[in-house]
Short mmCIF file of C-alpha atoms in Angstrom, two decimals:
data_model
loop_
_atom_site.label_atom_id
_atom_site.label_comp_id
_atom_site.label_asym_id
_atom_site.label_seq_id
_atom_site.Cartn_x
_atom_site.Cartn_y
_atom_site.Cartn_z
CA UNK A 1 0.00 0.00 0.00
CA UNK A 2 1.65 3.22 -1.14
CA UNK A 3 0.76 6.88 -1.24
CA UNK A 4 3.12 9.06 -3.23
CA UNK A 5 1.62 12.28 -1.86
CA UNK A 6 2.83 11.22 1.57
CA UNK A 7 6.36 12.10 0.47
CA UNK A 8 5.60 15.50 -1.05
CA UNK A 9 6.32 17.31 2.22
CA UNK A 10 7.17 15.83 5.62
CA UNK A 11 4.74 16.49 8.43
CA UNK A 12 6.00 17.49 11.83
CA UNK A 13 5.08 13.98 12.98
CA UNK A 14 7.27 12.51 10.21
CA UNK A 15 10.23 14.61 11.32
CA UNK A 16 9.81 13.55 14.95
CA UNK A 17 9.52 9.90 13.91
CA UNK A 18 12.71 10.13 11.83
CA UNK A 19 14.57 11.84 14.69
CA UNK A 20 13.56 9.12 17.16
CA UNK A 21 14.77 6.37 14.83
CA UNK A 22 18.03 8.13 13.92
CA UNK A 23 18.87 8.96 17.54
CA UNK A 24 18.19 5.42 18.66
CA UNK A 25 20.29 4.04 15.80
CA UNK A 26 23.30 6.06 16.97
CA UNK A 27 22.82 5.10 20.64
CA UNK A 28 22.26 1.44 19.69
CA UNK A 29 25.35 1.39 17.48
CA UNK A 30 27.57 2.83 20.23
CA UNK A 31 26.52 -0.02 22.52
CA UNK A 32 26.68 -2.78 19.90
CA UNK A 33 29.87 -1.92 17.99
CA UNK A 34 32.39 -2.79 20.76
CA UNK A 35 30.71 -6.17 21.27
CA UNK A 36 30.44 -6.77 17.52
CA UNK A 37 34.18 -6.10 17.18
CA UNK A 38 34.95 -8.80 19.73
CA UNK A 39 32.70 -11.20 17.83
CA UNK A 40 34.27 -10.08 14.53
CA UNK A 41 30.93 -9.34 12.96
CA UNK A 42 29.31 -6.40 11.20
CA UNK A 43 26.20 -4.49 12.28
CA UNK A 44 23.19 -3.78 10.10
CA UNK A 45 20.31 -1.38 9.54
CA UNK A 46 17.31 -2.67 7.60
CA UNK A 47 14.44 -0.47 6.38
CA UNK A 48 11.73 -2.60 4.76
CA UNK A 49 9.49 0.31 3.65
CA UNK A 50 12.18 2.87 2.93
CA UNK A 51 10.43 5.45 0.74
CA UNK A 52 12.22 7.72 -1.75
CA UNK A 53 14.93 9.18 0.47
CA UNK A 54 14.18 12.86 -0.10
CA UNK A 55 10.87 14.69 0.24
CA UNK A 56 9.86 17.16 -2.43
CA UNK A 57 10.82 20.08 -0.19
CA UNK A 58 14.36 18.70 0.05
CA UNK A 59 14.08 17.20 3.54
CA UNK A 60 15.95 13.93 4.04
CA UNK A 61 14.11 10.84 5.25
CA UNK A 62 15.39 8.22 7.66
CA UNK A 63 17.64 6.20 5.28
CA UNK A 64 19.74 9.24 4.45
CA UNK A 65 19.97 10.31 8.10
CA UNK A 66 21.29 6.85 8.96
CA UNK A 67 23.84 6.81 6.12
CA UNK A 68 25.10 10.31 6.92
CA UNK A 69 25.76 9.21 10.50
CA UNK A 70 27.59 6.12 9.26
CA UNK A 71 29.78 8.14 6.88
CA UNK A 72 30.80 10.42 9.77
CA UNK A 73 31.91 7.59 12.08
CA UNK A 74 34.99 5.44 11.26
CA UNK A 75 33.70 2.25 12.92
CA UNK A 76 30.34 2.47 11.19
CA UNK A 77 31.97 3.20 7.85
CA UNK A 78 33.68 -0.17 8.09
CA UNK A 79 31.02 -2.25 9.85
CA UNK A 80 27.55 -1.07 8.81
CA UNK A 81 25.55 -3.11 6.30
CA UNK A 82 22.35 -1.38 5.10
CA UNK A 83 19.37 -2.86 3.28
CA UNK A 84 16.56 -0.66 1.97
CA UNK A 85 13.39 -2.10 0.46
CA UNK A 86 10.27 -0.56 -1.03
CA UNK A 87 7.51 -2.05 -3.18
CA UNK A 88 7.34 1.19 -5.24
CA UNK A 89 10.06 1.13 -7.91
CA UNK A 90 9.81 4.90 -8.19
CA UNK A 91 10.76 5.17 -4.53
CA UNK A 92 13.71 2.80 -4.83
CA UNK A 93 15.04 4.63 -7.90
CA UNK A 94 14.70 7.97 -6.12
CA UNK A 95 16.41 6.61 -3.01
CA UNK A 96 19.26 5.20 -5.08
CA UNK A 97 19.89 8.60 -6.66
CA UNK A 98 19.70 10.35 -3.28
CA UNK A 99 22.22 7.92 -1.79
CA UNK A 100 24.61 8.40 -4.71
CA UNK A 101 24.53 12.16 -4.13
CA UNK A 102 25.62 11.91 -0.48
CA UNK A 103 29.13 13.33 0.06
CA UNK A 104 31.73 10.60 0.71
CA UNK A 105 29.20 7.81 0.20
CA UNK A 106 31.98 5.72 -1.36
CA UNK A 107 33.82 5.76 1.99
CA UNK A 108 31.37 3.10 3.24
CA UNK A 109 32.95 -0.35 3.10
CA UNK A 110 29.55 -1.94 2.38
CA UNK A 111 27.55 -0.36 -0.40
CA UNK A 112 23.85 0.11 0.54
CA UNK A 113 21.64 -2.67 -0.82
CA UNK A 114 18.40 -1.44 -2.39
CA UNK A 115 15.68 -3.94 -3.27
CA UNK A 116 12.18 -3.66 -4.71
CA UNK A 117 9.78 -6.32 -3.41
CA UNK A 118 6.39 -6.62 -1.76
CA UNK A 119 6.29 -7.51 1.91
CA UNK A 120 4.32 -10.50 3.13
CA UNK A 121 4.47 -13.67 5.17
CA UNK A 122 6.99 -15.15 2.72
CA UNK A 123 9.53 -12.44 3.55
CA UNK A 124 9.62 -13.62 7.17
CA UNK A 125 10.44 -17.11 5.95
CA UNK A 126 13.29 -15.74 3.85
CA UNK A 127 14.74 -13.76 6.73
CA UNK A 128 14.50 -16.87 8.89
CA UNK A 129 17.01 -18.59 6.60
CA UNK A 130 19.57 -15.85 7.11
CA UNK A 131 21.71 -15.41 10.18
CA UNK A 132 21.37 -11.68 10.78
CA UNK A 133 24.09 -9.42 12.04
CA UNK A 134 23.21 -7.37 15.12
CA UNK A 135 20.50 -5.38 13.36
CA UNK A 136 18.22 -2.43 13.90
CA UNK A 137 15.14 -2.87 11.70
CA UNK A 138 12.70 -0.08 10.85
CA UNK A 139 9.30 -0.84 9.31
CA UNK A 140 7.29 2.19 8.21
CA UNK A 141 4.52 1.06 5.85
CA UNK A 142 1.84 3.48 4.71
CA UNK A 143 -0.81 1.09 6.00
CA UNK A 144 -0.39 -2.33 7.57
CA UNK A 145 0.08 -4.85 4.75
CA UNK A 146 3.24 -6.88 5.17
CA UNK A 147 3.38 -6.56 8.95
CA UNK A 148 3.14 -9.82 10.86
CA UNK A 149 4.12 -11.25 14.22
CA UNK A 150 6.29 -13.84 12.47
CA UNK A 151 8.23 -11.06 10.73
CA UNK A 152 8.80 -9.22 14.01
CA UNK A 153 9.89 -12.43 15.69
CA UNK A 154 12.43 -13.09 12.94
CA UNK A 155 13.84 -9.56 12.98
CA UNK A 156 14.57 -9.60 16.73
CA UNK A 157 15.55 -13.25 17.02
CA UNK A 158 19.35 -12.88 16.95
CA UNK A 159 21.71 -11.20 19.38
CA UNK A 160 21.67 -7.38 19.31
CA UNK A 161 18.57 -7.18 17.10
CA UNK A 162 15.95 -4.50 17.80
CA UNK A 163 12.96 -3.35 15.76
CA UNK A 164 11.01 -0.10 15.46
CA UNK A 165 7.78 -0.02 13.49
CA UNK A 166 4.89 2.21 12.46
CA UNK A 167 1.58 0.96 13.86
CA UNK A 168 -1.18 2.69 11.90
CA UNK A 169 -3.79 2.61 14.65
CA UNK A 170 -6.33 4.74 12.83
CA UNK A 171 -6.48 2.47 9.76
CA UNK A 172 -6.20 -0.76 11.75
CA UNK A 173 -9.06 0.29 14.01
CA UNK A 174 -11.24 0.87 10.94
CA UNK A 175 -10.56 -2.49 9.27
CA UNK A 176 -10.44 -4.93 12.18
CA UNK A 177 -13.99 -6.05 11.40
CA UNK A 178 -13.62 -5.87 7.62
CA UNK A 179 -13.74 -9.43 6.18
CA UNK A 180 -11.60 -8.42 3.19
CA UNK A 181 -8.76 -7.42 5.56
CA UNK A 182 -9.08 -10.42 7.88
CA UNK A 183 -5.95 -12.11 6.51
CA UNK A 184 -3.79 -9.04 7.21
CA UNK A 185 -5.22 -8.53 10.70
CA UNK A 186 -4.68 -12.20 11.53
CA UNK A 187 -1.04 -11.90 10.44
CA UNK A 188 -0.53 -8.76 12.47
CA UNK A 189 -2.12 -9.91 15.74
CA UNK A 190 -2.13 -13.71 15.35
CA UNK A 191 -5.41 -15.37 14.34
CA UNK A 192 -6.61 -16.40 17.78
CA UNK A 193 -5.81 -13.01 19.30
CA UNK A 194 -7.39 -11.17 16.35
CA UNK A 195 -10.62 -13.19 16.67
CA UNK A 196 -10.78 -12.49 20.41
CA UNK A 197 -10.01 -8.81 19.83
CA UNK A 198 -12.79 -8.36 17.28
CA UNK A 199 -15.39 -9.55 19.78
CA UNK A 200 -13.87 -7.83 22.77
CA UNK A 201 -13.81 -4.31 21.33
CA UNK A 202 -17.37 -4.27 19.92
CA UNK A 203 -19.03 -2.64 22.96
CA UNK A 204 -16.08 -0.42 23.89
CA UNK A 205 -15.85 3.36 23.82
CA UNK A 206 -12.99 4.85 21.69
CA UNK A 207 -10.46 5.34 24.50
CA UNK A 208 -10.90 1.84 25.92
CA UNK A 209 -10.93 0.40 22.41
CA UNK A 210 -7.59 2.04 21.61
CA UNK A 211 -5.85 0.85 24.76
CA UNK A 212 -7.17 -2.69 24.18
CA UNK A 213 -5.90 -2.83 20.59
CA UNK A 214 -2.48 -1.47 21.53
CA UNK A 215 -2.24 -3.87 24.46
CA UNK A 216 -3.06 -6.74 22.09
CA UNK A 217 -0.25 -5.93 19.65
CA UNK A 218 2.21 -5.44 22.51
CA UNK A 219 1.25 -8.80 24.00
CA UNK A 220 1.71 -10.46 20.63
CA UNK A 221 5.17 -8.92 20.28
CA UNK A 222 6.16 -10.24 23.69
CA UNK A 223 5.03 -13.73 22.72
CA UNK A 224 7.36 -13.76 19.69
CA UNK A 225 10.34 -12.74 21.84
CA UNK A 226 10.02 -8.98 22.24
CA UNK A 227 10.32 -8.98 26.02
CA UNK A 228 10.57 -5.17 26.09
CA UNK A 229 8.04 -3.08 24.18
CA UNK A 230 7.58 0.70 24.27
CA UNK A 231 4.99 2.61 22.28
CA UNK A 232 4.90 6.32 21.35
CA UNK A 233 1.59 7.89 20.37
CA UNK A 234 1.10 10.45 17.57
CA UNK A 235 -2.07 12.52 17.57
CA UNK A 236 -3.77 13.77 14.40
CA UNK A 237 -3.47 17.39 13.21
CA UNK A 238 -6.35 18.57 15.41
CA UNK A 239 -4.95 16.78 18.46
CA UNK A 240 -8.33 15.18 19.08
CA UNK A 241 -7.49 11.51 18.51
CA UNK A 242 -4.68 9.07 17.79
CA UNK A 243 -3.27 8.83 14.29
CA UNK A 244 -0.60 6.16 14.77
CA UNK A 245 2.05 4.76 17.08
CA UNK A 246 5.76 4.18 16.80
CA UNK A 247 6.47 0.90 18.61
CA UNK A 248 9.89 -0.25 19.78
CA UNK A 249 10.61 -3.97 20.31
CA UNK A 250 13.70 -5.41 21.98
CA UNK A 251 14.99 -8.26 24.11
CA UNK A 252 17.45 -5.96 25.84
CA UNK A 253 16.71 -3.90 28.98
CA UNK A 254 19.40 -1.37 28.15
CA UNK A 255 17.87 -0.78 24.73
CA UNK A 256 14.52 -0.14 26.40
CA UNK A 257 16.07 2.37 28.79
CA UNK A 258 17.77 4.24 25.95
CA UNK A 259 14.62 4.37 23.81
CA UNK A 260 12.46 5.54 26.70
CA UNK A 261 14.80 8.47 27.25
CA UNK A 262 14.71 9.37 23.54
CA UNK A 263 10.92 9.13 23.35
CA UNK A 264 10.55 11.04 26.60
CA UNK A 265 12.41 14.04 25.16
CA UNK A 266 10.00 14.09 22.20
CA UNK A 267 6.88 13.90 24.39
CA UNK A 268 4.53 16.88 24.18
CA UNK A 269 3.15 16.56 27.70
CA UNK A 270 4.64 15.82 31.11
CA UNK A 271 2.87 15.22 34.41
CA UNK A 272 5.20 15.92 37.35
CA UNK A 273 8.07 15.53 34.84
CA UNK A 274 6.87 12.05 33.86
CA UNK A 275 6.60 11.84 30.03
CA UNK A 276 3.33 11.09 28.26
CA UNK A 277 5.05 9.29 25.35
CA UNK A 278 2.91 11.11 22.83
CA UNK A 279 3.40 13.84 20.26
CA UNK A 280 0.60 16.34 19.87
CA UNK A 281 1.02 19.59 17.93
CA UNK A 282 -1.97 20.99 19.85
CA UNK A 283 -0.65 20.19 23.34
CA UNK A 284 0.36 23.81 23.91
CA UNK A 285 -3.32 24.78 23.86
CA UNK A 286 -4.07 22.57 26.86
CA UNK A 287 -3.88 23.85 30.43
CA UNK A 288 -2.95 21.33 33.12
CA UNK A 289 -5.48 21.12 35.94
CA UNK A 290 -5.69 19.90 39.51
CA UNK A 291 -7.39 16.78 38.18
CA UNK A 292 -4.45 15.66 36.04
CA UNK A 293 -2.64 12.49 37.14
CA UNK A 294 0.23 12.71 39.61
CA UNK A 295 2.44 9.81 38.53
CA UNK A 296 5.50 10.90 40.53
CA UNK A 297 3.49 10.74 43.75
CA UNK A 298 2.38 7.27 42.70
CA UNK A 299 5.99 6.28 42.05
CA UNK A 300 6.96 7.27 45.60
CA UNK A 301 4.29 4.98 47.00
CA UNK A 302 5.27 2.14 44.67
CA UNK A 303 8.92 2.32 45.68
CA UNK A 304 8.11 2.33 49.39
CA UNK A 305 5.93 -0.73 48.91
CA UNK A 306 8.13 -2.74 46.51
CA UNK A 307 11.47 -2.19 48.26
CA UNK A 308 10.31 -2.15 51.89
CA UNK A 309 13.07 -3.26 54.25
CA UNK A 310 15.79 -3.22 51.59
CA UNK A 311 19.00 -1.22 51.14
CA UNK A 312 20.15 -0.70 47.55
CA UNK A 313 21.71 1.86 45.23
CA UNK A 314 19.65 4.30 43.19
CA UNK A 315 20.66 2.58 39.96
CA UNK A 316 19.55 -0.80 41.32
CA UNK A 317 16.18 0.69 42.25
CA UNK A 318 15.82 2.02 38.71
CA UNK A 319 16.94 -1.18 36.97
CA UNK A 320 14.63 -3.37 39.01
CA UNK A 321 11.53 -1.23 38.51
CA UNK A 322 11.42 0.77 35.25
CA UNK A 323 10.38 -2.00 32.82
CA UNK A 324 6.68 -1.78 31.84
CA UNK A 325 6.31 1.67 33.41
CA UNK A 326 6.23 5.21 32.03
CA UNK A 327 9.12 6.31 34.22
CA UNK A 328 12.60 7.30 33.10
CA UNK A 329 15.76 7.44 35.21
CA UNK A 330 15.29 11.12 36.09
CA UNK A 331 11.88 10.34 37.59
CA UNK A 332 13.43 7.83 40.01
CA UNK A 333 16.00 10.35 41.17
CA UNK A 334 13.23 12.94 41.70
CA UNK A 335 11.04 10.47 43.61
CA UNK A 336 13.88 9.33 45.87
CA UNK A 337 14.92 12.93 46.49
CA UNK A 338 11.36 13.79 47.57
CA UNK A 339 11.13 10.71 49.79
CA UNK A 340 14.39 11.72 51.45
CA UNK A 341 13.11 15.26 52.01
CA UNK A 342 10.00 13.82 53.68
CA UNK A 343 12.13 11.59 55.91
CA UNK A 344 10.61 8.43 54.46
CA UNK A 345 13.94 6.90 53.35
CA UNK A 346 17.56 7.17 54.45
CA UNK A 347 20.15 8.02 51.79
CA UNK A 348 23.90 7.45 52.09
CA UNK A 349 25.57 9.85 51.57
CA UNK A 350 22.86 12.11 52.93
CA UNK A 351 21.56 15.24 51.21
CA UNK A 352 23.86 17.49 53.25
CA UNK A 353 26.88 15.54 51.96
CA UNK A 354 25.91 15.57 48.26
CA UNK A 355 26.61 18.39 45.80
CA UNK A 356 24.02 20.61 44.15
CA UNK A 357 23.44 21.00 40.44
CA UNK A 358 21.17 23.66 38.98
CA UNK A 359 19.87 24.40 42.46
CA UNK A 360 18.96 20.77 43.23
CA UNK A 361 20.72 18.31 45.48
CA UNK A 362 22.02 15.53 43.26
CA UNK A 363 21.05 11.88 43.63
CA UNK A 364 23.85 9.93 41.94
CA UNK A 365 23.53 6.34 40.72
CA UNK A 366 25.72 5.01 43.53
CA UNK A 367 23.81 6.66 46.40
CA UNK A 368 22.53 3.94 48.76
CA UNK A 369 18.90 4.02 49.78
CA UNK A 370 17.38 2.30 52.83
CA UNK A 371 13.62 1.78 52.68
CA UNK A 372 11.69 1.29 55.92
CA UNK A 373 10.16 -2.09 56.61
CA UNK A 374 6.40 -2.43 56.24
CA UNK A 375 4.51 -1.76 59.43
#
């Protein structure tokens, strides 16, 4: 499913999406490259719905951002293998020309591979025959055709493999009950889960329906090996409802931590400095009220309950708790600092012995925290 007009001019959402992927690629590569060197292997970036490379206004899309980063870094110049696919031959031809025009493109040891094929279940079977390098895969289809749980499972199966993909919630929500799209929905969610989902969401209101559908895809991803999943919500132009999600899938806790920090910085709304993991161009029009959630207060209570009677470092608190939450590392430091101020925990070294930064007493990773036992 293609839409050439989509590439005429990038939306603000498209720019944010590209920035998230490019920033994660760089952070991922910095972690993976030293380990890949020891294993004497390359690293790879695969974009299975790559588009034309350059928008009509001259803006560069994700493939070119990735290649420019690789050209600038000696290790990546030697180690990075890139594969770009698109079903639209016009897109692949345009991308090929855009890549050729990049300065110093010939400095890359591995020339980018550009292919023109339609995605489907058979592609997952082909990938399954290939032992992948540590790979970051990006799937950004216009709709949903070609996406399947088996494909995701294959792309994250090997060591160091993470996946980021575009989940077109708006279109998927509209076609879940459409018999002509049943095959695609069954591939995406798994047949049994898709059948259950169709019945489950019938009586639901829009907000509950959305959370149920997103929870279903996340559960499916976990079942095919994606133990760590993080979604990022994009609102439509009016800010009234969801357009789509960017979903990150990994088997690595460190990858999850890095992606949460990247997505947090792109969030439009924060409640007590806890990110919403959404992008909404209309968020500036909204005034926070007394009735908004107070997630940092909730985090304080959760930490007191979960770690009652234990002494541990701040970084251990964070590592043991952040998975499957909205919280980032900064939130844990803030919550522990507030608990210390209230006298509900004991920190070593204490606040009076720790330095200040930007007017706040720091809470370093190695600070030890003693939680009171439950009464």
